[in-house]
Amino acid sequence: LTPSLPEQLVTYNKMWAEAQEALNGLLQREIEDKSLKPQKDHITVFQTLATFYIKYVQIFCNLETVYDQIVHPQKRLVIRQVLEGVMGRILELKNEMVELENSEFHYFDDILQDLKLSPEHIEIPIPRYFIKEKVKVLREREKILAQILINSGLQDIKPVSIPGALVIQISERARQGRLRATFMKQIYLEEKRERQARLQGVKGPNLDAAALRIQKVWRGFTQWKKTVKMREEEMIFLGMNPPPQFQRISASVARVHNVETKRREVQGRHETEYKKALVSIKTHLREIEGPDIKESLQDQIRQWFIECRHITGKFPDYPNEEEGGSTAIFSQKTPDQEEEEGWKMAPSNFLPIMEEGNNQYKDIWQNRDERWNFLQEYDPELIKEEKRKEVEEEIRVQVDELMRQELKNLKLAVDREKDKKRKKGKKGGKKVSAAKDGKTIDSLYKELVEEGLLIKPKTAKLSDYVGEYSYLGTTLRQVDIEPMPSLTDVRQLIALYGILPLGSQAVHEKAPLVKALLLAGPTGVGKKMLVHALCTETGANLFNLSASNIAGKYPGKSGLQMMLHMVFKVAKQLQPSVIWIGDAEKTFYKKVPKSEKEMEPKRLKKNLPKILKSLKAEDRVLVVGTTQRPFDADLQPFCKVYKKILLIPRPDYASRFVLWKHIILQNGGAVTKSLSISCLAKVSDGFTQGHIVYAVQTVLSERRLRQMTNKPLTAAEFLSSLARQDPVYKEEEETYKVWYAKTPLGKARARALLEGEEVGKGKGKGKDKGGKKGGKKGKKKKK
């Protein structure tokens, strides 16, 4: 039976307690590691980082589930704080592993085996609140975008549906025509049999022989049906085939959906009540406790006046607003600690956030009696504690103004000092003057849509980018062979570098900043799909600055600057945003082909690095380039812009096996025992996801789908459409590998591997010949 909503809430409270306990253990371990001596063993360092990474990912999965299910508004705030801290810490650990290994891809086969975990346990989940908390905004934006496209004629209006009576007439006439044709065929066949019988003089059929034949055929048929049924039951019993009710929606699943809908309603209602209570309780506190707080602050500051005059002989200067006012009077500064030499865990921006959330859980929620709060509504006492600090801060600002004037009067009366006017400097240094184009964000949004620079992203889930985990990554690296990344690794990096920072403002501001991302790989490996998945999973706007799309638009230098100003202004205002540059190599061509000179593909070459520099941590804007010919670009400026480069390979056998099954089911097909998926996966070696999708969609037409019940799919049907396409040959894949080895990260990786080999050989020779000389000769020879 499916548990009810109260039972599920108890379950998720327990899950939260377990996640907090695991997090508390990790935080204690991180604090202990800071006090240890710096580590020098490369393997030990990576094992430490990888273990922390895996455990934080598990906590992340549990906290994300808990945050989505719990309805208590104040608990959700604490969980959200810890959840964002864990997300940021995962990104920091990933960045440290990249710097340590000089590779974007990492393999944890041995660690997962030691921890008795499967690869699914380190799958990065996409927080559901990224979309759920702004559903209304996204729907409104979709309506506006669709209306602009229709008004500008860029999107066809849906055709008017045919009247119902006309549809019925057409269907009825077709039905009568089919019946008439069948009837005439029967008459024709009957007449033909009679004619042949008269010509051959054949006697009428023997009734006994006919009955015997019918019995024979029927008994054979019934026995065949029984055998097939027994065979199917045996395969289901052995676990080789799914049970018949596997595809049906069970009553328990339907009930789960109903409970989830009810939970969403309760979450929304409790959130609304909580926000109203924040305002009402704060107003009440200001009226009741405000005078007492004001009097207490004034007494403390007057005491400070007296103590300073007693010690120094004169009244002190009152701190200004920039220095914090009276809060600066009671603050204490701690001396900075010196760092030890060697490798140690880098300082984290998210550990304090997690520690604060963990302390809130231990101090407030761990042993809190909530038997009175069965409905999990807000707790007014906690709101009072929170708002009392805000009221005190607001009153402190007012008290500062009064006490400055009082201090001024005291100085005039006692010390007879003249008021010294301080020169007020310009706040914040130089401000970048925004271009006064006199246009609102709405008008700029409309203009960009009409020009085709702001486009509607296709609906694509990151989970649809299916693939299998690489189980031999660690083994291959141990024998100095660099493995090709799997599709699962690519999906993980898109989630880490794109979706998590774009989805959360708190994570983006403090995590290692990724401004530009390059997806490189052959045609059909899913580069564009990943761009659309980025937008779908985060609700981001999609801007298209591909060389082919901006050709002829906003000509000239001033026009280009205005276009980029508009694009990035709207992108920052309506963040999160993704700036997509298709065929990114064209912007950095070594030599522009004659056929593309009119298009001016290198328009963005000078301006793009400048704009990327202007992006700050608070701007959730990501530039994503896609390319299938990265070797045509000038490498140095290309890599200067795209510092994160993901090489997307063609799928291996395991990924193709999963892909064929997923794509066939996605397009309405059925996987039966007559369809050999392993055969298709073997035959399609070298073909990409795009090739497989094309082959499946070509075969699974509407007519073929209607025949599915009587004529199951076979592997041979897909071979002809697959054979009409050109695969990605191994030589082409090697070309991408060679190009990637020339990038800064590829060079660093190769250098690290080479140094490892040199040290090993140098040590061996030194040992054989007895001295340092042999080691040096070994190094020299290797170089």
PDB file of C-alpha atoms in Angstrom, residues 2-267:
ATOM      1  CA  THR A   2       1.152   3.529  -0.757  1.00  0.00           C
ATOM      2  CA  PRO A   3       1.754   5.536   2.460  1.00  0.00           C
ATOM      3  CA  SER A   4      -0.442   8.558   3.146  1.00  0.00           C
ATOM      4  CA  LEU A   5       0.868  12.134   3.297  1.00  0.00           C
ATOM      5  CA  PRO A   6       1.477  12.210   7.122  1.00  0.00           C
ATOM      6  CA  GLU A   7       3.302   8.847   6.948  1.00  0.00           C
ATOM      7  CA  GLN A   8       5.501  10.129   4.104  1.00  0.00           C
ATOM      8  CA  LEU A   9       6.315  13.281   6.094  1.00  0.00           C
ATOM      9  CA  VAL A  10       7.585  11.136   8.985  1.00  0.00           C
ATOM     10  CA  THR A  11       9.700   9.137   6.520  1.00  0.00           C
ATOM     11  CA  TYR A  12      11.255  12.256   4.997  1.00  0.00           C
ATOM     12  CA  ASN A  13      11.976  13.756   8.426  1.00  0.00           C
ATOM     13  CA  LYS A  14      13.963  10.586   9.198  1.00  0.00           C
ATOM     14  CA  MET A  15      15.752  10.890   5.845  1.00  0.00           C
ATOM     15  CA  TRP A  16      16.640  14.485   6.711  1.00  0.00           C
ATOM     16  CA  ALA A  17      18.037  13.398  10.087  1.00  0.00           C
ATOM     17  CA  GLU A  18      20.182  10.713   8.393  1.00  0.00           C
ATOM     18  CA  ALA A  19      21.467  13.197   5.775  1.00  0.00           C
ATOM     19  CA  GLN A  20      22.364  15.732   8.489  1.00  0.00           C
ATOM     20  CA  GLU A  21      24.152  13.055  10.499  1.00  0.00           C
ATOM     21  CA  ALA A  22      26.215  12.048   7.456  1.00  0.00           C
ATOM     22  CA  LEU A  23      26.959  15.713   6.707  1.00  0.00           C
ATOM     23  CA  ASN A  24      28.023  16.329  10.291  1.00  0.00           C
ATOM     24  CA  GLY A  25      30.521  13.464  10.025  1.00  0.00           C
ATOM     25  CA  LEU A  26      31.938  14.861   6.771  1.00  0.00           C
ATOM     26  CA  LEU A  27      32.297  18.358   8.223  1.00  0.00           C
ATOM     27  CA  GLN A  28      34.147  16.975  11.236  1.00  0.00           C
ATOM     28  CA  ARG A  29      36.470  15.070   8.917  1.00  0.00           C
ATOM     29  CA  GLU A  30      37.148  18.183   6.824  1.00  0.00           C
ATOM     30  CA  ILE A  31      38.040  20.130   9.967  1.00  0.00           C
ATOM     31  CA  GLU A  32      40.403  17.331  11.044  1.00  0.00           C
ATOM     32  CA  ASP A  33      42.070  17.235   7.609  1.00  0.00           C
ATOM     33  CA  LYS A  34      42.896  20.941   7.886  1.00  0.00           C
ATOM     34  CA  SER A  35      45.043  20.284  10.936  1.00  0.00           C
ATOM     35  CA  LEU A  36      46.985  17.457   9.248  1.00  0.00           C
ATOM     36  CA  LYS A  37      50.307  17.913   7.485  1.00  0.00           C
ATOM     37  CA  PRO A  38      50.245  18.602   3.740  1.00  0.00           C
ATOM     38  CA  GLN A  39      50.019  15.440   1.630  1.00  0.00           C
ATOM     39  CA  LYS A  40      52.532  14.763  -1.136  1.00  0.00           C
ATOM     40  CA  ASP A  41      51.344  11.431  -2.553  1.00  0.00           C
ATOM     41  CA  HIS A  42      49.307  12.138  -5.716  1.00  0.00           C
ATOM     42  CA  ILE A  43      47.208   8.961  -5.460  1.00  0.00           C
ATOM     43  CA  THR A  44      46.339   9.560  -1.787  1.00  0.00           C
ATOM     44  CA  VAL A  45      45.284  13.134  -2.541  1.00  0.00           C
ATOM     45  CA  PHE A  46      42.984  12.033  -5.370  1.00  0.00           C
ATOM     46  CA  GLN A  47      41.500   9.234  -3.250  1.00  0.00           C
ATOM     47  CA  THR A  48      40.728  11.762  -0.501  1.00  0.00           C
ATOM     48  CA  LEU A  49      39.085  14.230  -2.889  1.00  0.00           C
ATOM     49  CA  ALA A  50      37.123  11.513  -4.706  1.00  0.00           C
ATOM     50  CA  THR A  51      35.812  10.006  -1.457  1.00  0.00           C
ATOM     51  CA  PHE A  52      34.632  13.413  -0.251  1.00  0.00           C
ATOM     52  CA  TYR A  53      33.035  14.036  -3.672  1.00  0.00           C
ATOM     53  CA  ILE A  54      31.103  10.736  -3.690  1.00  0.00           C
ATOM     54  CA  LYS A  55      29.818  11.169  -0.143  1.00  0.00           C
ATOM     55  CA  TYR A  56      28.720  14.758  -0.782  1.00  0.00           C
ATOM     56  CA  VAL A  57      26.844  13.595  -3.903  1.00  0.00           C
ATOM     57  CA  GLN A  58      24.954  11.013  -1.822  1.00  0.00           C
ATOM     58  CA  ILE A  59      24.022  13.677   0.737  1.00  0.00           C
ATOM     59  CA  PHE A  60      22.993  15.970  -2.115  1.00  0.00           C
ATOM     60  CA  CYS A  61      20.588  13.310  -3.493  1.00  0.00           C
ATOM     61  CA  ASN A  62      18.962  12.790  -0.078  1.00  0.00           C
ATOM     62  CA  LEU A  63      18.647  16.489   0.730  1.00  0.00           C
ATOM     63  CA  GLU A  64      17.163  17.247  -2.693  1.00  0.00           C
ATOM     64  CA  THR A  65      14.474  14.600  -2.134  1.00  0.00           C
ATOM     65  CA  VAL A  66      13.771  15.874   1.386  1.00  0.00           C
ATOM     66  CA  TYR A  67      13.487  19.495   0.237  1.00  0.00           C
ATOM     67  CA  ASP A  68      11.048  18.509  -2.490  1.00  0.00           C
ATOM     68  CA  GLN A  69       8.809  16.500  -0.111  1.00  0.00           C
ATOM     69  CA  ILE A  70       8.740  18.355   3.222  1.00  0.00           C
ATOM     70  CA  VAL A  71       5.940  20.941   3.609  1.00  0.00           C
ATOM     71  CA  HIS A  72       7.116  22.824   6.748  1.00  0.00           C
ATOM     72  CA  PRO A  73       8.222  26.281   5.431  1.00  0.00           C
ATOM     73  CA  GLN A  74      10.912  26.947   8.057  1.00  0.00           C
ATOM     74  CA  LYS A  75      12.422  23.483   7.731  1.00  0.00           C
ATOM     75  CA  ARG A  76      12.577  23.993   3.976  1.00  0.00           C
ATOM     76  CA  LEU A  77      14.613  27.189   4.472  1.00  0.00           C
ATOM     77  CA  VAL A  78      17.236  25.348   6.547  1.00  0.00           C
ATOM     78  CA  ILE A  79      17.342  22.420   4.097  1.00  0.00           C
ATOM     79  CA  ARG A  80      17.668  24.846   1.156  1.00  0.00           C
ATOM     80  CA  GLN A  81      20.655  26.549   2.791  1.00  0.00           C
ATOM     81  CA  VAL A  82      22.429  23.242   3.439  1.00  0.00           C
ATOM     82  CA  LEU A  83      21.465  21.923  -0.003  1.00  0.00           C
ATOM     83  CA  GLU A  84      23.038  24.903  -1.789  1.00  0.00           C
ATOM     84  CA  GLY A  85      26.118  24.593   0.409  1.00  0.00           C
ATOM     85  CA  VAL A  86      26.492  20.924  -0.549  1.00  0.00           C
ATOM     86  CA  MET A  87      26.041  21.754  -4.263  1.00  0.00           C
ATOM     87  CA  GLY A  88      28.743  24.401  -4.056  1.00  0.00           C
ATOM     88  CA  ARG A  89      31.104  22.085  -2.176  1.00  0.00           C
ATOM     89  CA  ILE A  90      30.673  19.419  -4.877  1.00  0.00           C
ATOM     90  CA  LEU A  91      31.682  21.986  -7.515  1.00  0.00           C
ATOM     91  CA  GLU A  92      34.724  23.017  -5.443  1.00  0.00           C
ATOM     92  CA  LEU A  93      35.865  19.400  -5.064  1.00  0.00           C
ATOM     93  CA  LYS A  94      35.373  18.798  -8.786  1.00  0.00           C
ATOM     94  CA  ASN A  95      37.506  21.870  -9.543  1.00  0.00           C
ATOM     95  CA  GLU A  96      40.276  20.603  -7.244  1.00  0.00           C
ATOM     96  CA  MET A  97      40.253  17.202  -8.952  1.00  0.00           C
ATOM     97  CA  VAL A  98      40.514  18.899 -12.363  1.00  0.00           C
ATOM     98  CA  GLU A  99      43.523  20.932 -11.209  1.00  0.00           C
ATOM     99  CA  LEU A 100      45.129  17.853  -9.655  1.00  0.00           C
ATOM    100  CA  GLU A 101      44.563  15.423 -12.561  1.00  0.00           C
ATOM    101  CA  ASN A 102      44.613  17.986 -15.427  1.00  0.00           C
ATOM    102  CA  SER A 103      41.520  16.311 -16.835  1.00  0.00           C
ATOM    103  CA  GLU A 104      37.803  17.121 -16.877  1.00  0.00           C
ATOM    104  CA  PHE A 105      36.873  13.440 -16.613  1.00  0.00           C
ATOM    105  CA  HIS A 106      37.464  11.316 -13.527  1.00  0.00           C
ATOM    106  CA  TYR A 107      36.807   7.665 -12.809  1.00  0.00           C
ATOM    107  CA  PHE A 108      35.898   6.220  -9.413  1.00  0.00           C
ATOM    108  CA  ASP A 109      35.596   2.481 -10.189  1.00  0.00           C
ATOM    109  CA  ASP A 110      37.869   1.329  -7.361  1.00  0.00           C
ATOM    110  CA  ILE A 111      36.400   3.739  -4.794  1.00  0.00           C
ATOM    111  CA  LEU A 112      32.826   2.752  -5.672  1.00  0.00           C
ATOM    112  CA  GLN A 113      33.818  -0.885  -5.266  1.00  0.00           C
ATOM    113  CA  ASP A 114      35.328  -0.209  -1.833  1.00  0.00           C
ATOM    114  CA  LEU A 115      32.234   1.718  -0.726  1.00  0.00           C
ATOM    115  CA  LYS A 116      29.947  -0.978  -2.231  1.00  0.00           C
ATOM    116  CA  LEU A 117      28.157   1.550  -4.420  1.00  0.00           C
ATOM    117  CA  SER A 118      26.992   1.471  -8.039  1.00  0.00           C
ATOM    118  CA  PRO A 119      27.537   4.244 -10.633  1.00  0.00           C
ATOM    119  CA  GLU A 120      23.900   5.340 -10.158  1.00  0.00           C
ATOM    120  CA  HIS A 121      24.793   6.510  -6.650  1.00  0.00           C
ATOM    121  CA  ILE A 122      27.064   9.276  -8.006  1.00  0.00           C
ATOM    122  CA  GLU A 123      24.605  10.522 -10.632  1.00  0.00           C
ATOM    123  CA  ILE A 124      24.178  14.282 -10.128  1.00  0.00           C
ATOM    124  CA  PRO A 125      20.455  14.945  -9.535  1.00  0.00           C
ATOM    125  CA  ILE A 126      18.870  18.099 -10.925  1.00  0.00           C
ATOM    126  CA  PRO A 127      16.999  19.922  -8.135  1.00  0.00           C
ATOM    127  CA  ARG A 128      13.308  20.044  -8.946  1.00  0.00           C
ATOM    128  CA  TYR A 129      12.865  23.455  -7.328  1.00  0.00           C
ATOM    129  CA  PHE A 130      14.829  25.067 -10.194  1.00  0.00           C
ATOM    130  CA  ILE A 131      11.657  24.865 -12.300  1.00  0.00           C
ATOM    131  CA  LYS A 132       8.853  24.368  -9.767  1.00  0.00           C
ATOM    132  CA  GLU A 133       9.496  27.650  -7.961  1.00  0.00           C
ATOM    133  CA  LYS A 134       9.157  29.721 -11.148  1.00  0.00           C
ATOM    134  CA  VAL A 135       6.537  27.825 -13.143  1.00  0.00           C
ATOM    135  CA  LYS A 136       4.263  30.873 -13.423  1.00  0.00           C
ATOM    136  CA  VAL A 137       7.087  33.114 -14.673  1.00  0.00           C
ATOM    137  CA  LEU A 138       8.143  30.566 -17.291  1.00  0.00           C
ATOM    138  CA  ARG A 139       4.587  30.081 -18.550  1.00  0.00           C
ATOM    139  CA  GLU A 140       4.077  33.814 -18.846  1.00  0.00           C
ATOM    140  CA  ARG A 141       7.370  34.152 -20.720  1.00  0.00           C
ATOM    141  CA  GLU A 142       6.377  31.369 -23.126  1.00  0.00           C
ATOM    142  CA  LYS A 143       3.090  33.124 -23.892  1.00  0.00           C
ATOM    143  CA  ILE A 144       4.862  36.440 -24.553  1.00  0.00           C
ATOM    144  CA  LEU A 145       7.475  34.762 -26.767  1.00  0.00           C
ATOM    145  CA  ALA A 146       4.835  32.864 -28.754  1.00  0.00           C
ATOM    146  CA  GLN A 147       2.769  36.054 -29.250  1.00  0.00           C
ATOM    147  CA  ILE A 148       5.803  38.024 -30.480  1.00  0.00           C
ATOM    148  CA  LEU A 149       6.666  35.240 -32.946  1.00  0.00           C
ATOM    149  CA  ILE A 150       3.098  35.134 -34.288  1.00  0.00           C
ATOM    150  CA  ASN A 151       2.852  38.926 -34.594  1.00  0.00           C
ATOM    151  CA  SER A 152       6.154  39.124 -36.461  1.00  0.00           C
ATOM    152  CA  GLY A 153       5.201  36.256 -38.776  1.00  0.00           C
ATOM    153  CA  LEU A 154       8.082  34.031 -37.612  1.00  0.00           C
ATOM    154  CA  GLN A 155       5.728  31.325 -36.372  1.00  0.00           C
ATOM    155  CA  ASP A 156       2.789  29.946 -38.305  1.00  0.00           C
ATOM    156  CA  ILE A 157      -0.613  30.152 -36.673  1.00  0.00           C
ATOM    157  CA  LYS A 158      -2.110  26.756 -35.995  1.00  0.00           C
ATOM    158  CA  PRO A 159      -4.443  25.759 -38.853  1.00  0.00           C
ATOM    159  CA  VAL A 160      -8.153  25.964 -38.195  1.00  0.00           C
ATOM    160  CA  SER A 161      -9.530  22.536 -37.403  1.00  0.00           C
ATOM    161  CA  ILE A 162     -11.945  20.878 -39.851  1.00  0.00           C
ATOM    162  CA  PRO A 163     -15.604  20.968 -38.700  1.00  0.00           C
ATOM    163  CA  GLY A 164     -16.752  17.833 -36.915  1.00  0.00           C
ATOM    164  CA  ALA A 165     -19.595  17.055 -39.355  1.00  0.00           C
ATOM    165  CA  LEU A 166     -17.168  17.075 -42.301  1.00  0.00           C
ATOM    166  CA  VAL A 167     -14.805  14.682 -40.486  1.00  0.00           C
ATOM    167  CA  ILE A 168     -17.702  12.290 -39.808  1.00  0.00           C
ATOM    168  CA  GLN A 169     -18.806  12.434 -43.465  1.00  0.00           C
ATOM    169  CA  ILE A 170     -15.304  11.652 -44.739  1.00  0.00           C
ATOM    170  CA  SER A 171     -14.877   8.750 -42.300  1.00  0.00           C
ATOM    171  CA  GLU A 172     -18.308   7.270 -43.059  1.00  0.00           C
ATOM    172  CA  ARG A 173     -17.790   7.413 -46.823  1.00  0.00           C
ATOM    173  CA  ALA A 174     -14.407   5.720 -46.449  1.00  0.00           C
ATOM    174  CA  ARG A 175     -15.955   2.982 -44.266  1.00  0.00           C
ATOM    175  CA  GLN A 176     -18.746   2.323 -46.784  1.00  0.00           C
ATOM    176  CA  GLY A 177     -16.212   2.199 -49.610  1.00  0.00           C
ATOM    177  CA  ARG A 178     -14.134  -0.424 -47.779  1.00  0.00           C
ATOM    178  CA  LEU A 179     -17.220  -2.550 -47.044  1.00  0.00           C
ATOM    179  CA  ARG A 180     -18.344  -2.358 -50.662  1.00  0.00           C
ATOM    180  CA  ALA A 181     -14.889  -3.387 -51.901  1.00  0.00           C
ATOM    181  CA  THR A 182     -14.785  -6.348 -49.510  1.00  0.00           C
ATOM    182  CA  PHE A 183     -18.281  -7.490 -50.530  1.00  0.00           C
ATOM    183  CA  MET A 184     -17.465  -7.283 -54.243  1.00  0.00           C
ATOM    184  CA  LYS A 185     -14.250  -9.239 -53.682  1.00  0.00           C
ATOM    185  CA  GLN A 186     -16.162 -12.036 -51.955  1.00  0.00           C
ATOM    186  CA  ILE A 187     -18.682 -12.220 -54.841  1.00  0.00           C
ATOM    187  CA  TYR A 188     -15.839 -12.325 -57.379  1.00  0.00           C
ATOM    188  CA  LEU A 189     -14.012 -15.132 -55.559  1.00  0.00           C
ATOM    189  CA  GLU A 190     -17.213 -17.161 -55.172  1.00  0.00           C
ATOM    190  CA  GLU A 191     -17.982 -16.888 -58.875  1.00  0.00           C
ATOM    191  CA  LYS A 192     -14.402 -17.848 -59.736  1.00  0.00           C
ATOM    192  CA  ARG A 193     -14.585 -21.025 -57.613  1.00  0.00           C
ATOM    193  CA  GLU A 194     -17.896 -22.039 -59.218  1.00  0.00           C
ATOM    194  CA  ARG A 195     -16.474 -21.546 -62.729  1.00  0.00           C
ATOM    195  CA  GLN A 196     -13.417 -23.674 -61.970  1.00  0.00           C
ATOM    196  CA  ALA A 197     -15.579 -26.396 -60.449  1.00  0.00           C
ATOM    197  CA  ARG A 198     -17.782 -26.590 -63.539  1.00  0.00           C
ATOM    198  CA  LEU A 199     -14.795 -26.758 -65.890  1.00  0.00           C
ATOM    199  CA  GLN A 200     -12.934 -29.470 -63.932  1.00  0.00           C
ATOM    200  CA  GLY A 201     -16.049 -31.374 -62.941  1.00  0.00           C
ATOM    201  CA  VAL A 202     -14.863 -31.649 -59.340  1.00  0.00           C
ATOM    202  CA  LYS A 203     -17.334 -33.140 -56.910  1.00  0.00           C
ATOM    203  CA  GLY A 204     -18.345 -31.330 -53.745  1.00  0.00           C
ATOM    204  CA  PRO A 205     -16.008 -31.449 -50.718  1.00  0.00           C
ATOM    205  CA  ASN A 206     -15.892 -34.476 -48.379  1.00  0.00           C
ATOM    206  CA  LEU A 207     -17.400 -33.279 -45.089  1.00  0.00           C
ATOM    207  CA  ASP A 208     -15.558 -35.863 -42.917  1.00  0.00           C
ATOM    208  CA  ALA A 209     -12.164 -34.988 -44.442  1.00  0.00           C
ATOM    209  CA  ALA A 210     -12.865 -31.280 -44.032  1.00  0.00           C
ATOM    210  CA  ALA A 211     -13.872 -31.760 -40.377  1.00  0.00           C
ATOM    211  CA  LEU A 212     -10.735 -33.829 -39.717  1.00  0.00           C
ATOM    212  CA  ARG A 213      -8.517 -31.174 -41.272  1.00  0.00           C
ATOM    213  CA  ILE A 214     -10.160 -28.408 -39.219  1.00  0.00           C
ATOM    214  CA  GLN A 215      -9.663 -30.452 -36.029  1.00  0.00           C
ATOM    215  CA  LYS A 216      -6.011 -31.050 -36.864  1.00  0.00           C
ATOM    216  CA  VAL A 217      -5.269 -27.377 -37.512  1.00  0.00           C
ATOM    217  CA  TRP A 218      -7.201 -26.228 -34.447  1.00  0.00           C
ATOM    218  CA  ARG A 219      -5.513 -28.683 -32.078  1.00  0.00           C
ATOM    219  CA  GLY A 220      -2.097 -27.692 -33.402  1.00  0.00           C
ATOM    220  CA  PHE A 221      -2.933 -24.036 -32.946  1.00  0.00           C
ATOM    221  CA  THR A 222      -4.212 -24.433 -29.362  1.00  0.00           C
ATOM    222  CA  GLN A 223      -1.174 -26.519 -28.397  1.00  0.00           C
ATOM    223  CA  TRP A 224       1.131 -23.883 -29.901  1.00  0.00           C
ATOM    224  CA  LYS A 225      -0.633 -21.165 -27.876  1.00  0.00           C
ATOM    225  CA  LYS A 226      -0.214 -23.203 -24.670  1.00  0.00           C
ATOM    226  CA  THR A 227       3.481 -23.776 -25.385  1.00  0.00           C
ATOM    227  CA  VAL A 228       4.071 -20.066 -26.043  1.00  0.00           C
ATOM    228  CA  LYS A 229       2.256 -19.165 -22.823  1.00  0.00           C
ATOM    229  CA  MET A 230       4.303 -21.674 -20.783  1.00  0.00           C
ATOM    230  CA  ARG A 231       7.510 -20.371 -22.348  1.00  0.00           C
ATOM    231  CA  GLU A 232       6.539 -16.778 -21.530  1.00  0.00           C
ATOM    232  CA  GLU A 233       5.700 -17.682 -17.913  1.00  0.00           C
ATOM    233  CA  GLU A 234       9.044 -19.446 -17.561  1.00  0.00           C
ATOM    234  CA  MET A 235      10.954 -16.406 -18.887  1.00  0.00           C
ATOM    235  CA  ILE A 236       9.052 -14.096 -16.515  1.00  0.00           C
ATOM    236  CA  PHE A 237       9.803 -16.445 -13.596  1.00  0.00           C
ATOM    237  CA  LEU A 238      13.529 -16.425 -14.466  1.00  0.00           C
ATOM    238  CA  GLY A 239      13.513 -12.621 -14.728  1.00  0.00           C
ATOM    239  CA  MET A 240      14.378 -12.617 -18.430  1.00  0.00           C
ATOM    240  CA  ASN A 241      11.143 -10.891 -19.511  1.00  0.00           C
ATOM    241  CA  PRO A 242       9.113  -8.188 -17.733  1.00  0.00           C
ATOM    242  CA  PRO A 243       5.710  -9.192 -16.282  1.00  0.00           C
ATOM    243  CA  PRO A 244       2.605  -8.308 -18.341  1.00  0.00           C
ATOM    244  CA  GLN A 245       1.502  -5.583 -15.909  1.00  0.00           C
ATOM    245  CA  PHE A 246       4.949  -3.952 -16.074  1.00  0.00           C
ATOM    246  CA  GLN A 247       3.853  -1.278 -18.570  1.00  0.00           C
ATOM    247  CA  ARG A 248       0.511  -0.582 -16.893  1.00  0.00           C
ATOM    248  CA  ILE A 249       0.038   2.277 -14.454  1.00  0.00           C
ATOM    249  CA  SER A 250      -0.770   0.622 -11.129  1.00  0.00           C
ATOM    250  CA  ALA A 251      -3.163   2.001  -8.530  1.00  0.00           C
ATOM    251  CA  SER A 252      -0.211   2.678  -6.198  1.00  0.00           C
ATOM    252  CA  VAL A 253       1.498   4.877  -8.794  1.00  0.00           C
ATOM    253  CA  ALA A 254      -1.741   6.802  -9.387  1.00  0.00           C
ATOM    254  CA  ARG A 255      -2.088   7.309  -5.645  1.00  0.00           C
ATOM    255  CA  VAL A 256       1.492   8.569  -5.429  1.00  0.00           C
ATOM    256  CA  HIS A 257       0.688  11.172  -8.088  1.00  0.00           C
ATOM    257  CA  ASN A 258      -2.382  12.276  -6.121  1.00  0.00           C
ATOM    258  CA  VAL A 259      -0.364  12.575  -2.914  1.00  0.00           C
ATOM    259  CA  GLU A 260       2.308  14.575  -4.763  1.00  0.00           C
ATOM    260  CA  THR A 261      -0.314  16.990  -6.125  1.00  0.00           C
ATOM    261  CA  LYS A 262      -1.766  17.396  -2.639  1.00  0.00           C
ATOM    262  CA  ARG A 263       1.744  18.003  -1.252  1.00  0.00           C
ATOM    263  CA  ARG A 264       2.359  20.766  -3.781  1.00  0.00           C
ATOM    264  CA  GLU A 265      -0.877  22.456  -2.699  1.00  0.00           C
ATOM    265  CA  VAL A 266       0.046  22.180   0.994  1.00  0.00           C
ATOM    266  CA  GLN A 267       3.557  23.524   0.310  1.00  0.00           C
TER     267      GLN A 267
END
